[in-house]
XYZ file of N, CA and C in Angstrom:
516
model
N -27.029 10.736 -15.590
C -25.787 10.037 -15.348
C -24.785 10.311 -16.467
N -25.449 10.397 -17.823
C -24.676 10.780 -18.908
C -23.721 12.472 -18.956
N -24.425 12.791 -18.482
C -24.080 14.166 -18.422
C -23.066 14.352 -17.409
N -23.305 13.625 -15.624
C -22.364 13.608 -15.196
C -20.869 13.094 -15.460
N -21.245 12.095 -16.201
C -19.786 11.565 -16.539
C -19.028 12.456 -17.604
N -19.728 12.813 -18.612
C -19.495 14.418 -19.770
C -18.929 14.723 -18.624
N -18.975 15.537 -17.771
C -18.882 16.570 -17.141
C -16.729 16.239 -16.268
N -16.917 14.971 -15.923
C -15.726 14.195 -15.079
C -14.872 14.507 -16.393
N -15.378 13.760 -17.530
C -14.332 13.424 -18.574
C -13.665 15.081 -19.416
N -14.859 15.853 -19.631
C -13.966 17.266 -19.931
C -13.225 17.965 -18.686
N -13.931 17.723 -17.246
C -12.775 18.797 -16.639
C -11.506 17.948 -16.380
N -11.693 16.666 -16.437
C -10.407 15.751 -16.423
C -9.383 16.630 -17.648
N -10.003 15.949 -18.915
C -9.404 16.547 -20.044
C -8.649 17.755 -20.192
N -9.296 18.538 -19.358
C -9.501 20.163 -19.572
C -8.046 20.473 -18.438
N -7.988 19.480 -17.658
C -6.781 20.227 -16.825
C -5.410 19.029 -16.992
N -5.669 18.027 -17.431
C -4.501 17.128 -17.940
C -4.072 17.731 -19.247
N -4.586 18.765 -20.048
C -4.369 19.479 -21.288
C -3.267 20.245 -20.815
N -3.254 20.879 -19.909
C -2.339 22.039 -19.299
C -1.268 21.526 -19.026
N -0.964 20.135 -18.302
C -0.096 19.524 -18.198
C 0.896 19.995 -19.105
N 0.800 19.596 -20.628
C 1.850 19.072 -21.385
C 2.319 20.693 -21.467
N 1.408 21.641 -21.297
C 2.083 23.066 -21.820
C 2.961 23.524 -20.623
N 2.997 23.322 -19.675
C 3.579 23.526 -18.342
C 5.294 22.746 -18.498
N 5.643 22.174 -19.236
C 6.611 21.504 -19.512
C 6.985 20.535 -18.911
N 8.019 19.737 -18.774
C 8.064 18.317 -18.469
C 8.129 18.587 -17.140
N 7.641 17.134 -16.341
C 7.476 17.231 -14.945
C 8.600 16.377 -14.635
N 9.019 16.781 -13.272
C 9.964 16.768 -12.814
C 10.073 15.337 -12.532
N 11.153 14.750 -12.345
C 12.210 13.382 -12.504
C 11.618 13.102 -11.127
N 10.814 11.786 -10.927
C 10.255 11.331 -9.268
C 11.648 11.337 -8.607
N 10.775 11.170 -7.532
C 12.381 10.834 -6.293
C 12.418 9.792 -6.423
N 13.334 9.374 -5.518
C 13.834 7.641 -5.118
C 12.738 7.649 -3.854
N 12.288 6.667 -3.434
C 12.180 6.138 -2.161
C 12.726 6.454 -1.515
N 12.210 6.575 0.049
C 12.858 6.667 1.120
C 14.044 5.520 1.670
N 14.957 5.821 1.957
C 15.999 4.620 2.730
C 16.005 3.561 3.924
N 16.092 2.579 3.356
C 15.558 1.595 4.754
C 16.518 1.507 5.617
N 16.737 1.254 6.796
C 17.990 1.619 7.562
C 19.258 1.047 7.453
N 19.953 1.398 7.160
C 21.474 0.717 6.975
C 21.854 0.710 5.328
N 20.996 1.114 4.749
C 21.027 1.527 3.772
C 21.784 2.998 2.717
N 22.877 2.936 2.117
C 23.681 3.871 1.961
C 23.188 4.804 1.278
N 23.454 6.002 1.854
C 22.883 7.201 1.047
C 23.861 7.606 -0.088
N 23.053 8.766 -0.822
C 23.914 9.376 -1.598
C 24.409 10.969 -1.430
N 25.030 10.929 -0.753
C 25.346 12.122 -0.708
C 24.512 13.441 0.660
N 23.873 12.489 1.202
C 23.134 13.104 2.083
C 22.685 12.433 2.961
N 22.321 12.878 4.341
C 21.809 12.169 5.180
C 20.492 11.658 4.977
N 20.214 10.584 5.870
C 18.474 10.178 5.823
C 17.605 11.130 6.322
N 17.950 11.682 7.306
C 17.008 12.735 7.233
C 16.800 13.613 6.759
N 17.682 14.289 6.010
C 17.790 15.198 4.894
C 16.755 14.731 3.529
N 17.148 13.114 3.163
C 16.022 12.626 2.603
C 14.396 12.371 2.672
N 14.378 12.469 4.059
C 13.124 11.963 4.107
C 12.333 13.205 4.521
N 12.905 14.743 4.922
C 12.321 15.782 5.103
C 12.073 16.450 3.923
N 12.810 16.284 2.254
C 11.774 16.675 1.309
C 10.307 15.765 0.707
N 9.702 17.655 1.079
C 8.336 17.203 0.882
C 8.199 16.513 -0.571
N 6.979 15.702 -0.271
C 6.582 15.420 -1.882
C 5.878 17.391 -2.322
N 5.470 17.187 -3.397
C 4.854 18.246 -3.954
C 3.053 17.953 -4.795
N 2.063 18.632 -4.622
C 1.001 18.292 -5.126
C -0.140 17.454 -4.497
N -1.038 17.653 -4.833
C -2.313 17.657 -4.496
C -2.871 15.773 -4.765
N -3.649 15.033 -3.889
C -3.902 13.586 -4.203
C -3.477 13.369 -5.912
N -4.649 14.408 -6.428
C -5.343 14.099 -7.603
C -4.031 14.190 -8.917
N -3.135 15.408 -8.428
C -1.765 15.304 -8.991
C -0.664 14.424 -8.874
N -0.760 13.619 -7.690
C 0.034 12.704 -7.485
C -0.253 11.230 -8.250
N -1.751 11.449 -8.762
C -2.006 10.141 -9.888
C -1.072 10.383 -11.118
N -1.619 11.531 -11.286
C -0.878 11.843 -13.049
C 0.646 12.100 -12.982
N 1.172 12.812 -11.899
C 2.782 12.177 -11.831
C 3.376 11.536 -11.689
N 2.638 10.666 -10.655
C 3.443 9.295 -10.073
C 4.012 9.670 -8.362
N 3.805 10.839 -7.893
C 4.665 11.002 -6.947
C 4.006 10.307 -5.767
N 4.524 10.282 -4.550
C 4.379 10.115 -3.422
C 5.166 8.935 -2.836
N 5.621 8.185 -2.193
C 6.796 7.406 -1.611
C 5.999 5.732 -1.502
N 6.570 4.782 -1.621
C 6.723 3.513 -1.512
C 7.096 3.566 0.133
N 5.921 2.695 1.501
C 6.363 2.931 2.222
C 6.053 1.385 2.876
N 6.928 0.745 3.906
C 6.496 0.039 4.536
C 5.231 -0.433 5.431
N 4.269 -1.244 4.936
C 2.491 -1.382 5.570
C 2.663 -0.841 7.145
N 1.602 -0.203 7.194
C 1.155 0.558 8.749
C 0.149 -0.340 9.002
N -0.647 -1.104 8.104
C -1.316 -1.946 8.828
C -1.659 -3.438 8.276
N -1.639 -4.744 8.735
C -1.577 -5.928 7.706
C -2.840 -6.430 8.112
N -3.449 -7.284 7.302
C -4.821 -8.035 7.325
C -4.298 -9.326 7.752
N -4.627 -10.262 8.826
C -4.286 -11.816 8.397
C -5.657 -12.323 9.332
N -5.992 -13.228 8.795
C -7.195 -13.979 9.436
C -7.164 -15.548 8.713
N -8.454 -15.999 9.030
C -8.475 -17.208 8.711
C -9.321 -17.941 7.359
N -8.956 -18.795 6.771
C -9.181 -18.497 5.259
C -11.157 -18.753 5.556
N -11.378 -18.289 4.102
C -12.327 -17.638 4.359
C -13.459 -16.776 5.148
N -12.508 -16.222 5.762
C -13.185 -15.431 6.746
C -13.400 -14.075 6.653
N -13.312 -13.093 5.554
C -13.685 -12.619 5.059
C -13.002 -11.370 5.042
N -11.432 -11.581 4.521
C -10.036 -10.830 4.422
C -10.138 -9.540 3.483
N -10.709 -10.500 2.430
C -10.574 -9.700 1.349
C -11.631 -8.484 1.075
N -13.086 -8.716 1.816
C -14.239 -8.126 2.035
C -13.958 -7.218 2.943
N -13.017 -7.257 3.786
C -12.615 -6.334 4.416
C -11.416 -5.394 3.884
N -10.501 -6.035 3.328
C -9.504 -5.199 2.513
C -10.163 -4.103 1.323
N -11.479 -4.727 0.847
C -12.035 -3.655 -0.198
C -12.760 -2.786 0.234
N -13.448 -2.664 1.073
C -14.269 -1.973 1.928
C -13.103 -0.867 2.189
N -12.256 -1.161 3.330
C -11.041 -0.253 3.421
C -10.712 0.562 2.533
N -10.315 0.008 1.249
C -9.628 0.569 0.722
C -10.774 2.029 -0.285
N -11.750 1.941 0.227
C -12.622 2.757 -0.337
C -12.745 4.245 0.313
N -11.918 4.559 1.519
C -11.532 5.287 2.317
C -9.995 6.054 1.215
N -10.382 7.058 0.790
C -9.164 7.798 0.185
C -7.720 8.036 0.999
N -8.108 7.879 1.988
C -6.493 8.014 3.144
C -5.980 6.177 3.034
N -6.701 5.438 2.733
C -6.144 4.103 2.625
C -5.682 3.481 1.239
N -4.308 3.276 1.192
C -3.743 2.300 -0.107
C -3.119 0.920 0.027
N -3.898 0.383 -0.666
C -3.196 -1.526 0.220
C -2.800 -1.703 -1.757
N -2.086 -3.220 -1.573
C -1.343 -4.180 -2.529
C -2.206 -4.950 -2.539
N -2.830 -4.834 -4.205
C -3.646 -5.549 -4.969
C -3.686 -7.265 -4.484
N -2.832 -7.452 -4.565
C -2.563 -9.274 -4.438
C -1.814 -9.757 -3.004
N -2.038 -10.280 -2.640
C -1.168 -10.953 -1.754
C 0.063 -11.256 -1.976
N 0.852 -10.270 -1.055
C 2.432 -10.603 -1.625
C 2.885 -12.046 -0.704
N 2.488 -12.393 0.765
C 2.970 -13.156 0.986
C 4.868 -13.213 1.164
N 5.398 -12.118 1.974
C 6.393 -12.005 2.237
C 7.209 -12.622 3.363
N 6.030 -12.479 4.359
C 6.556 -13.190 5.774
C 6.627 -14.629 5.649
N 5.861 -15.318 4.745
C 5.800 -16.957 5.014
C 6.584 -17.478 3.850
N 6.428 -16.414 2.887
C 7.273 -17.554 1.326
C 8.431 -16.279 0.635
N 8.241 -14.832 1.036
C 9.087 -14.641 0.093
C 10.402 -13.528 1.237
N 10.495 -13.585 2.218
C 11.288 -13.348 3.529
C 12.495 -12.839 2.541
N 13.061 -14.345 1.807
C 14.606 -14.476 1.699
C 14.999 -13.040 0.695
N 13.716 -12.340 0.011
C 14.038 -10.880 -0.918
C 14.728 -10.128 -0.358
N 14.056 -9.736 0.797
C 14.355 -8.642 1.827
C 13.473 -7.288 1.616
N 13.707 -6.362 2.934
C 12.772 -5.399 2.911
C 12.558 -4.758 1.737
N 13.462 -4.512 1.117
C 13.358 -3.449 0.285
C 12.669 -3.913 -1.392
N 12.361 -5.221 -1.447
C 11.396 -6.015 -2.647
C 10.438 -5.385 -2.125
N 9.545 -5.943 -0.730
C 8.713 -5.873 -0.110
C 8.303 -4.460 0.088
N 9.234 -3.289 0.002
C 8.746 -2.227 -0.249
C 8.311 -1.654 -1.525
N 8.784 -2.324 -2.846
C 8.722 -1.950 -3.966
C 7.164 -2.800 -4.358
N 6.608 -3.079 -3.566
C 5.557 -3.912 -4.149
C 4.430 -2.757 -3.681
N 4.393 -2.009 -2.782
C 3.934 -1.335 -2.087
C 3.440 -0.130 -3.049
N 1.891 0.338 -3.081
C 1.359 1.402 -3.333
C 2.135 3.110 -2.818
N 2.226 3.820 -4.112
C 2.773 5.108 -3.580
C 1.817 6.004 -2.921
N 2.409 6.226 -1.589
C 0.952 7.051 -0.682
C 1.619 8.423 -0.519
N 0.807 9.327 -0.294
C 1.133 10.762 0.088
C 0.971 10.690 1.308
N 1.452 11.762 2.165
C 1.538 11.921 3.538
C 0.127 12.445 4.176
N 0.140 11.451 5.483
C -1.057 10.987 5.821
C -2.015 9.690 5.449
N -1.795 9.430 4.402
C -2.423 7.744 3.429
C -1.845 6.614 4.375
N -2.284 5.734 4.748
C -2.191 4.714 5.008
C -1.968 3.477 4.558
N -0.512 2.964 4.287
C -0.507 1.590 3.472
C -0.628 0.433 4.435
N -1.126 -0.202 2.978
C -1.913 -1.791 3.911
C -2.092 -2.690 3.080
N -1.319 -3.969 3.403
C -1.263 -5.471 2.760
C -2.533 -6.988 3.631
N -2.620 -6.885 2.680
C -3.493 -8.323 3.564
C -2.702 -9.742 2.973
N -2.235 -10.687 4.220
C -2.094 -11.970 3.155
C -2.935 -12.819 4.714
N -3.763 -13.866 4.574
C -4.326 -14.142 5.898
C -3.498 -15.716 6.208
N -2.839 -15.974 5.659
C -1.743 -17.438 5.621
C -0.811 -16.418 6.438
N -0.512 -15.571 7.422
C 0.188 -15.222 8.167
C -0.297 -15.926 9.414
N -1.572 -15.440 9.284
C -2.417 -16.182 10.560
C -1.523 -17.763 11.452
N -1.265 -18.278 10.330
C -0.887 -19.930 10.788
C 0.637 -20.128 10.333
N 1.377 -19.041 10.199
C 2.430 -18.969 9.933
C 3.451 -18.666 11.475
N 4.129 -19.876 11.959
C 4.963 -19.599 12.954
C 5.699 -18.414 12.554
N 6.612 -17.634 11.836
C 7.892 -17.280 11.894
C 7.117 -15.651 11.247
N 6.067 -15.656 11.159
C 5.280 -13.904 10.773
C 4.842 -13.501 11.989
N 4.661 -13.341 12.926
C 4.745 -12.387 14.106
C 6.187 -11.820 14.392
N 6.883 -12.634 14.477
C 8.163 -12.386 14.830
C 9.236 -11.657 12.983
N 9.056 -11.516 12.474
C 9.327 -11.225 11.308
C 8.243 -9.477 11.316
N 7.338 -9.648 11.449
C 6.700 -8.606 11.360
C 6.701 -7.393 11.880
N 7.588 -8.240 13.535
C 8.081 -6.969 14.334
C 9.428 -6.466 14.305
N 9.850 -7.118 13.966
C 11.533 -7.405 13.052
C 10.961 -5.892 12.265
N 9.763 -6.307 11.644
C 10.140 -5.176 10.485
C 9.965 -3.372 10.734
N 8.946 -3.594 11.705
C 8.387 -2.315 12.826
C 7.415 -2.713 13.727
N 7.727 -2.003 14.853
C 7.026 -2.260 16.522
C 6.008 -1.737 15.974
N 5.590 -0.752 15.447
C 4.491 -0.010 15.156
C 3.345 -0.519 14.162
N 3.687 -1.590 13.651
C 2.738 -1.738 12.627
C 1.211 -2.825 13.083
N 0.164 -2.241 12.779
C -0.904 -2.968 13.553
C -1.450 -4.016 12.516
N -2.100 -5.332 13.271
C -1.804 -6.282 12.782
C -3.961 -6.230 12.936
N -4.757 -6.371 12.220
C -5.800 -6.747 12.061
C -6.583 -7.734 11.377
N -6.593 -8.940 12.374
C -7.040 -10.232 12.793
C -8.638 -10.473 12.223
N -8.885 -11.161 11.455
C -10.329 -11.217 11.308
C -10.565 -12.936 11.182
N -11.399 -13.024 12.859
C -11.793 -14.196 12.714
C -13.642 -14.834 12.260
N -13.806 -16.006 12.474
C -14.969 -16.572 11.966
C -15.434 -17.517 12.891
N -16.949 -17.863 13.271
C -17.130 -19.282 13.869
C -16.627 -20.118 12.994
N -15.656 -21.294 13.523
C -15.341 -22.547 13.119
C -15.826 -23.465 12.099
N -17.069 -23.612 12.689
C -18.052 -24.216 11.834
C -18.402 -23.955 10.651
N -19.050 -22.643 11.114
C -19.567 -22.228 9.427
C -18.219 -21.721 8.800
N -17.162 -21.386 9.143
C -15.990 -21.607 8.215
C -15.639 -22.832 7.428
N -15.303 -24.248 8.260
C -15.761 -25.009 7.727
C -16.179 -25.597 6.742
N -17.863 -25.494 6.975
C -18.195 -25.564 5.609
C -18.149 -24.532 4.543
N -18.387 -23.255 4.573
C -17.804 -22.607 3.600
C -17.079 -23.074 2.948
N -15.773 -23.550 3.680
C -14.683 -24.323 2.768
C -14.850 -25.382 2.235
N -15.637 -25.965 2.667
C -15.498 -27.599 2.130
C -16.558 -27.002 0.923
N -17.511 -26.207 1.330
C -18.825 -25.984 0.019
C -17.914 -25.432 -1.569
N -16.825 -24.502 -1.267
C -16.225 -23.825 -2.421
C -14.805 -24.874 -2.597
């Protein structure tokens, strides 16, 4: 095991070394534009058709890849096992979710999209972003807010028997 990790930590070393001789890396982009949103000097699609550049593993050490609105949200019922499912997921390299519960649809709406995008993991094309908050579940005004934000975005529900929810809760 020792040796394997030797092994991670010099070729890590060994090619983040090259970095600095390659000269400075290039200035990230901005984010993509949320609609109605003023460009600079160019159209949105003009924006959103340059590629990022680089490989997963390069996109750690630069920073690149885009801040994008969730393709898919977690909400279920409390303790029912949101978060056990959000980590599991996220162990899939095409999947990037938001550490914490932002809680946008029920308490923090009044920011607007574009907070709610900045909270958001930078994914490369093809990656999948994904938020869990499960207080959507019992939230009147987050379905309708959610589709407000895109028709497309899938909403994955994780429920529990009653009961042993329940006590779960009352036990913790």
């Amino acid at each position: 095991m020792l040796f394997l990790w030797l092994y991670m930590f010099y070729s890590c070393a060994g090619s983040c070394a090259g970095l600095a001789a390659r000269g400075s890396p290039a200035p990230p982009r901005a984010p993509p534009l949320l609609p109605g949103e003023p460009g600079e000097g160019s159209s949105l699609e003009e924006q959103r058709a340059a590629p990022d550049a680089g490989s997963p593993i390069s996109s750690f050490f630069n920073g690149s890849g885009t801040k994008r609105l969730p393709q898919a949200i977690i909400i279920g019922v409390k303790k029912g096992g949101t978060r056990a499912l959000l980590e599991f997921l996220r162990v899939h390299p095409d999947v990037r979710a938001v550490g914490a519960e932002p809680h946008f649809f029920d308490r923090n709406y009044e920011r607007g999209l574009a907070w709610y995008r900045d909270l958001m993991p930078r994914t490369l094309e093809g990656q999948i972003t994904m938020e869990k908050t499960p207080s959507y579940f019992v939230t009147k005004e987050a379905p309708a807010r959610i589709s407000s934000m895109s028709k497309g975005t899938k909403l994955i529900v994780v429920v529990r028997d009653p009961v042993t929810r329940a006590i779960s809760d009352y036990t913790q």
